PDB file of C-alpha atoms in Angstrom:
ATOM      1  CA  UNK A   1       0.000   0.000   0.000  1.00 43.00           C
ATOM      2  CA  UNK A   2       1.119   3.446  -0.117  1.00 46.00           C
ATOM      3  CA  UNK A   3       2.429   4.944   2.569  1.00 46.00           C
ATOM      4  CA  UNK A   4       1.867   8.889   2.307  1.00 44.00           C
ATOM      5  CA  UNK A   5       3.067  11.663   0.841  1.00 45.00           C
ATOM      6  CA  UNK A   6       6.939  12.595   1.639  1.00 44.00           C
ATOM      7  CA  UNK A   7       5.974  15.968   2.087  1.00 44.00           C
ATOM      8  CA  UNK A   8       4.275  15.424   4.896  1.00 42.00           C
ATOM      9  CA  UNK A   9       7.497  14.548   6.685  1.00 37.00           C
ATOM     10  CA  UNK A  10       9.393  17.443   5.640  1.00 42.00           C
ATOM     11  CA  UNK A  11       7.754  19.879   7.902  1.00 39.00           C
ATOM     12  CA  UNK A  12      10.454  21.129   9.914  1.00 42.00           C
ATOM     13  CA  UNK A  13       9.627  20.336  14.050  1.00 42.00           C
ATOM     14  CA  UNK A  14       9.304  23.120  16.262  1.00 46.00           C
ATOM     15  CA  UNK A  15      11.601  22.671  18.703  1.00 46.00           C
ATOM     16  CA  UNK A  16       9.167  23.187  21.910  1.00 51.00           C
ATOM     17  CA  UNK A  17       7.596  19.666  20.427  1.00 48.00           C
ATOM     18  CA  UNK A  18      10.679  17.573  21.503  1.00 51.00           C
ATOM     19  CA  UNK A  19      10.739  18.934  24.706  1.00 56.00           C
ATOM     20  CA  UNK A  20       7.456  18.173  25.269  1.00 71.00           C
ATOM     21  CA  UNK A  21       8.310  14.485  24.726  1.00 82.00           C
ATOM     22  CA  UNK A  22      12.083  14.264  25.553  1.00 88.00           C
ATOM     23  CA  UNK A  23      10.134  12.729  29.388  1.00 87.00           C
ATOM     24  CA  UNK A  24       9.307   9.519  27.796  1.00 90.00           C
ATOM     25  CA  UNK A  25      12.986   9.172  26.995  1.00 91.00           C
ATOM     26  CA  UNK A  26      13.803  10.070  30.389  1.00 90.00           C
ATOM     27  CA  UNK A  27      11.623   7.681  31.579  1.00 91.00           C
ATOM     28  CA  UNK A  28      12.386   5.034  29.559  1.00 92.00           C
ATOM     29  CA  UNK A  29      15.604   5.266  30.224  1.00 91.00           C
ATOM     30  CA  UNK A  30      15.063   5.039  33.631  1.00 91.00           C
ATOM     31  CA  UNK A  31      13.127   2.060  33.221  1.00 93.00           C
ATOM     32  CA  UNK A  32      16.295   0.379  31.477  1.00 92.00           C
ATOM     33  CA  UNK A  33      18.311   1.944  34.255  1.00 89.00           C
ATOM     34  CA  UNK A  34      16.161  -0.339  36.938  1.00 90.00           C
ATOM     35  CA  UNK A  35      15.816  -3.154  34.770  1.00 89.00           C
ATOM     36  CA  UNK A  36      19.930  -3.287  34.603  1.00 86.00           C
ATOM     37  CA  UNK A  37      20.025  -2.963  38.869  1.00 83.00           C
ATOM     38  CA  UNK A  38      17.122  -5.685  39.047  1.00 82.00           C
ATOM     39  CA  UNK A  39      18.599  -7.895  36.700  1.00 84.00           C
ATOM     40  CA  UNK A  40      22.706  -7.200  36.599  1.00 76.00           C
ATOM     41  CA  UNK A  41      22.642  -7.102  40.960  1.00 67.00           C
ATOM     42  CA  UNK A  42      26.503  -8.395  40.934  1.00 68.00           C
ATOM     43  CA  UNK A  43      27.892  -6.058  38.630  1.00 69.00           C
ATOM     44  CA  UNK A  44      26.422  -3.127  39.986  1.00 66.00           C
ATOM     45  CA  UNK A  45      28.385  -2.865  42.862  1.00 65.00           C
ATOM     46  CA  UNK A  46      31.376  -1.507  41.509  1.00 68.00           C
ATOM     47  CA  UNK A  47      28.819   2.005  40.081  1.00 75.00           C
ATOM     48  CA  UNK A  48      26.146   1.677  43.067  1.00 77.00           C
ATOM     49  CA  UNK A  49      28.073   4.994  44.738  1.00 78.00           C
ATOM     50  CA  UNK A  50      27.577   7.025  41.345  1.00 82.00           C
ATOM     51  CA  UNK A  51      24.472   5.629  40.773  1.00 85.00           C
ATOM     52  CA  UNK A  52      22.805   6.717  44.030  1.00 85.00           C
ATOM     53  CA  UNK A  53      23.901   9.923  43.497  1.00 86.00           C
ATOM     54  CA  UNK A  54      22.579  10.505  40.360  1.00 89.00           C
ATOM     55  CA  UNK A  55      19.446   9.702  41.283  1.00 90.00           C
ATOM     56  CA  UNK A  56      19.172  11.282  44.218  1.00 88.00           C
ATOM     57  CA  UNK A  57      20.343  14.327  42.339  1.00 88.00           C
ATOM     58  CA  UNK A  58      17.400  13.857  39.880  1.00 90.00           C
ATOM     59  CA  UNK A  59      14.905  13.861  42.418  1.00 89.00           C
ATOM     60  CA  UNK A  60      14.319  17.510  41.039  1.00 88.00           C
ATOM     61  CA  UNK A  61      13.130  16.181  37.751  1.00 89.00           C
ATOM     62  CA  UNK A  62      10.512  18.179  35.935  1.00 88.00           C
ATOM     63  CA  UNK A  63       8.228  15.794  34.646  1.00 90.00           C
ATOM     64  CA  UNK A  64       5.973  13.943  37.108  1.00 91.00           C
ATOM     65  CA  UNK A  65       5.913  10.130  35.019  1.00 91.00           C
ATOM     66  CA  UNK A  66      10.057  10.932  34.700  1.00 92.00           C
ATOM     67  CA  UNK A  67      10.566  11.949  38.586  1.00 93.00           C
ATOM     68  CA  UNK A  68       8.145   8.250  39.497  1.00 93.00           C
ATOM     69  CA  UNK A  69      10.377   6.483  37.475  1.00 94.00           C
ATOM     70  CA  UNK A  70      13.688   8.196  38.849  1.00 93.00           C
ATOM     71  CA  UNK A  71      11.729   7.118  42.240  1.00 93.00           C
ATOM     72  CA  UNK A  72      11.462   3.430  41.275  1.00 93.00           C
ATOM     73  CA  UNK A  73      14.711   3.095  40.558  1.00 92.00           C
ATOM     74  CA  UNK A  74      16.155   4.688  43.466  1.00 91.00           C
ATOM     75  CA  UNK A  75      14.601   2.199  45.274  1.00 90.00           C
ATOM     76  CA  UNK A  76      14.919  -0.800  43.240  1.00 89.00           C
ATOM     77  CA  UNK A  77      18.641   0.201  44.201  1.00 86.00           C
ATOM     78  CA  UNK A  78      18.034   0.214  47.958  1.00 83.00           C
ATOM     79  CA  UNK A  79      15.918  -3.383  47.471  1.00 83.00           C
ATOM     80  CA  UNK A  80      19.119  -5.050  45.370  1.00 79.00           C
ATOM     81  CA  UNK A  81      21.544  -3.414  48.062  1.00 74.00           C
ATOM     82  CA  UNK A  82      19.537  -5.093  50.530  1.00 69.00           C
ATOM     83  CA  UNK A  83      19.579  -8.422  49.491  1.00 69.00           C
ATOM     84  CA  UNK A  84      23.222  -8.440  49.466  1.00 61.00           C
ATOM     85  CA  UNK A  85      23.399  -7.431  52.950  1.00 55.00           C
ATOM     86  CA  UNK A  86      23.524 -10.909  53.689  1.00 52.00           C
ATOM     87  CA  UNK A  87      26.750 -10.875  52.343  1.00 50.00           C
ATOM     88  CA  UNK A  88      28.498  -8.359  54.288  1.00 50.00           C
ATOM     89  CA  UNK A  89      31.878  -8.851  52.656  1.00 47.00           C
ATOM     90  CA  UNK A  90      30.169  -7.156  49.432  1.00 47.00           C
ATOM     91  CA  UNK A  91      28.668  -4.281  50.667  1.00 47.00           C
ATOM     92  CA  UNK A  92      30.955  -3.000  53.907  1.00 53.00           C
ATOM     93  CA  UNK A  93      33.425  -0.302  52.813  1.00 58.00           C
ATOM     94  CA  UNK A  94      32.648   2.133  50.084  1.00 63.00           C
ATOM     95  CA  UNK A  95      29.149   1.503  49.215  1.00 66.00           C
ATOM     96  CA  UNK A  96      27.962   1.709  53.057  1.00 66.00           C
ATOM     97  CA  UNK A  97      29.910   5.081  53.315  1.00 70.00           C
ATOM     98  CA  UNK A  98      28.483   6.598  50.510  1.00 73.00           C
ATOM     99  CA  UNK A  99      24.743   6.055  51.168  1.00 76.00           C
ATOM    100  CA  UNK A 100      26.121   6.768  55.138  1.00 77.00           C
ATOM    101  CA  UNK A 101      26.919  10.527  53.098  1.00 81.00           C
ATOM    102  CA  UNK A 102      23.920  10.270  50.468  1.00 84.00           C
ATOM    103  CA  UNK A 103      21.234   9.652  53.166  1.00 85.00           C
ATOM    104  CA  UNK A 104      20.780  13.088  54.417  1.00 88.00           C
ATOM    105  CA  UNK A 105      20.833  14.557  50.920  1.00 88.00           C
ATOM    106  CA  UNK A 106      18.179  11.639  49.409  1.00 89.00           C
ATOM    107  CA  UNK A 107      16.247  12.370  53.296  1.00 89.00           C
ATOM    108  CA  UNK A 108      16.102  15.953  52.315  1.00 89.00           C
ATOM    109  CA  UNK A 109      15.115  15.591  48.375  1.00 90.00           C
ATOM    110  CA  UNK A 110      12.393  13.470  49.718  1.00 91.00           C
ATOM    111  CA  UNK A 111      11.091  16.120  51.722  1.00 90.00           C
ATOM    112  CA  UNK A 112      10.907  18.550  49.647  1.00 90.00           C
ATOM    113  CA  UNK A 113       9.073  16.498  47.008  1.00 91.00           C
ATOM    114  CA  UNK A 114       6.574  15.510  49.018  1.00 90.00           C
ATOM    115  CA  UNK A 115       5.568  19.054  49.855  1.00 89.00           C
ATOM    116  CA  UNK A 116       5.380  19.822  45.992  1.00 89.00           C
ATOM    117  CA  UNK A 117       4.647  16.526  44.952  1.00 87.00           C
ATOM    118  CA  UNK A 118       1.771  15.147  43.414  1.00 90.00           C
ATOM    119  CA  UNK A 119      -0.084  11.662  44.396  1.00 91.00           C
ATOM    120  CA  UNK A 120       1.912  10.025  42.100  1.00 92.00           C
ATOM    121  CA  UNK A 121       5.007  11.487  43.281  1.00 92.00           C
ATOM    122  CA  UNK A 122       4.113  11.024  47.363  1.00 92.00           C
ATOM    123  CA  UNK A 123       2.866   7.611  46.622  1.00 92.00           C
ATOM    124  CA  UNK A 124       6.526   6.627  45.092  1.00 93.00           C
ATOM    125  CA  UNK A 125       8.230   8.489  47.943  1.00 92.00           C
ATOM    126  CA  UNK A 126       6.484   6.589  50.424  1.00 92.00           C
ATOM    127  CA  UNK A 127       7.442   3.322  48.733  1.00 92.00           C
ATOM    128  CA  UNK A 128      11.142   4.760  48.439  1.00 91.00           C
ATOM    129  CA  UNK A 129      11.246   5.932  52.050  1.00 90.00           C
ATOM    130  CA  UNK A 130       9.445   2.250  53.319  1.00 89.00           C
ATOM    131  CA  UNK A 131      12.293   0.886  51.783  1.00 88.00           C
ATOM    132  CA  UNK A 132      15.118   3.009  53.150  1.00 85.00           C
ATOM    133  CA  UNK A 133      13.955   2.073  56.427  1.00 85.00           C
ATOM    134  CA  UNK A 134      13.737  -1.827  55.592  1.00 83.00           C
ATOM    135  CA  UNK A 135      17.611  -2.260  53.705  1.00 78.00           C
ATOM    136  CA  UNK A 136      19.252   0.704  55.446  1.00 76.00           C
ATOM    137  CA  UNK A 137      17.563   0.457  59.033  1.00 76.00           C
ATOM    138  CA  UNK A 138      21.198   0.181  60.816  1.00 73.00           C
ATOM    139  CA  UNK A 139      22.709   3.167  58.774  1.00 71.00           C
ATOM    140  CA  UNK A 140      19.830   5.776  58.975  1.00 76.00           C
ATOM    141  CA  UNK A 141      21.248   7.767  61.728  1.00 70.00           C
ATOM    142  CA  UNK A 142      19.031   9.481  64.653  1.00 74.00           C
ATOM    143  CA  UNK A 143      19.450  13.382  63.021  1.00 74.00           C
ATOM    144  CA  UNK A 144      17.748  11.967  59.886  1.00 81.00           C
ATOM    145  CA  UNK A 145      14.912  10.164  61.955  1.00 83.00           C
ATOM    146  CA  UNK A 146      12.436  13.479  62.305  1.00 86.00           C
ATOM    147  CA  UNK A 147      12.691  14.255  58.606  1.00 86.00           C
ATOM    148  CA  UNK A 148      11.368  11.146  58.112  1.00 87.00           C
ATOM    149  CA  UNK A 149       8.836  10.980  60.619  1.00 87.00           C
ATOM    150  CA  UNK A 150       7.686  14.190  59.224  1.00 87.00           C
ATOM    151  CA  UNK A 151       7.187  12.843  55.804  1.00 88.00           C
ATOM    152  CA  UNK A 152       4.798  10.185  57.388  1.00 86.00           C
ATOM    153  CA  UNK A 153       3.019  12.207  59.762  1.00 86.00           C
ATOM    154  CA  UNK A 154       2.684  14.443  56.865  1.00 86.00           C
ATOM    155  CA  UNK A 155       1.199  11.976  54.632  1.00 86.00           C
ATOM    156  CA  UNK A 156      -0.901  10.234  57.516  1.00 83.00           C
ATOM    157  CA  UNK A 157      -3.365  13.012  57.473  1.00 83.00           C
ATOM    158  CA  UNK A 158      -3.858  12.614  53.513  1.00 83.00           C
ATOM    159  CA  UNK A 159      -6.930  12.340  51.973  1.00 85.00           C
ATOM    160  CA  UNK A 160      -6.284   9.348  50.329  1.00 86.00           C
ATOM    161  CA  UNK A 161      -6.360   6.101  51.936  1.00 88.00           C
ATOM    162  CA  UNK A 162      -3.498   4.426  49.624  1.00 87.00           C
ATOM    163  CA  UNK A 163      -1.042   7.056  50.965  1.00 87.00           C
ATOM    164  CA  UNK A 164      -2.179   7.031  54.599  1.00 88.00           C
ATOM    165  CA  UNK A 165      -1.904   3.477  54.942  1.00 89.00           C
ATOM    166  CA  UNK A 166       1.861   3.506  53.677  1.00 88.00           C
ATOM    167  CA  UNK A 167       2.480   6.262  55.845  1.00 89.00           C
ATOM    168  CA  UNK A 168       1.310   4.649  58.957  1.00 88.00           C
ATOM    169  CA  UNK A 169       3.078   1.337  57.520  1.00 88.00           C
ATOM    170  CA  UNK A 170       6.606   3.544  57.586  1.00 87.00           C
ATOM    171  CA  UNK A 171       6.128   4.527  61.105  1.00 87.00           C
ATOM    172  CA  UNK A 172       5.761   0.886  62.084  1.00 87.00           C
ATOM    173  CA  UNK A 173       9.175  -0.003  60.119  1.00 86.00           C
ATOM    174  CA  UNK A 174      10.799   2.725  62.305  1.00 83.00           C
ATOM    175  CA  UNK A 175       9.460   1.328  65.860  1.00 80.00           C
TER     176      UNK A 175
END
């Protein structure tokens, strides 16, 4: 069959139209980015440290389906760095120290996303934060403790149910 006219593809793009998509790049590659930690768990080790703190550092990210997704992967890091914990050997020594440096930084980003945050965003916070608490319990230092007790008490008194429930679900994780 035929497949158009080639002069519908020579209109020139305005510019402002790639921006308006370049999130579902972002995103995707995000998605690759937590597929790789899910799936590659013993090689990424060795790029853990700059991987943490590029994602904490896009926290900021100005697209709400692009700053889930930087969420999701954040944590799909904490979840793979938890399951080595078993293995001490592994993760003592520079990874520990960096998310021992990274923690208030990722504490603080956290905070101030869920004040601006959308549902979304909160919801993928609170599933972020939950598990913080559950892979990094031993290295979350008492300073960082009201910060994140303030999160949940924030989100406790949400109107949605969803987010109240995970809330009061990260308070119990820090008893």
């Amino acid at each position: 069959g035929d497949w158009g006219d080639e002069a519908d593809y020579d209109v020139p793009m305005d510019n402002n139209a790639g921006d308006d998509n370049s999130w579902k790049v972002r995103r995707a590659a995000l998605r690759v980015l937590r597929a790789f930690i899910s799936s590659q768990s013993d090689h990424f080790t060795s790029r853990a440290t700059a991987l943490l703190q590029s994602l904490t550092d896009r926290f900021k990210e100005r697209d709400e389906n692009a700053k889930v997704e930087v969420l999701r992967a954040a944590c799909a890091l904490f979840e793979e760095s938890c399951r080595h914990l078993t293995d001490k050997s592994r993760l003592q020594g520079a990874f520990d120290q960096a998310i021992v440096r990274q923690l208030p930084a990722i504490v603080e980003n956290c905070h101030l996303q869920w004040k601006i945050g959308t549902l979304p965003t909160q919801r993928a916070l609170l599933v972020l934060l939950k598990q913080l608490i559950v892979s990094m319990y031993s290295l979350i230092a008492t300073n960082l403790l009201p910060a994140i007790v303030q999160i949940a008490l924030d989100g406790a008194s949400s109107s949605d149910a969803a987010v109240r429930t995970d809330c009061l679900s990260a308070l119990l994780l820090l008893l």
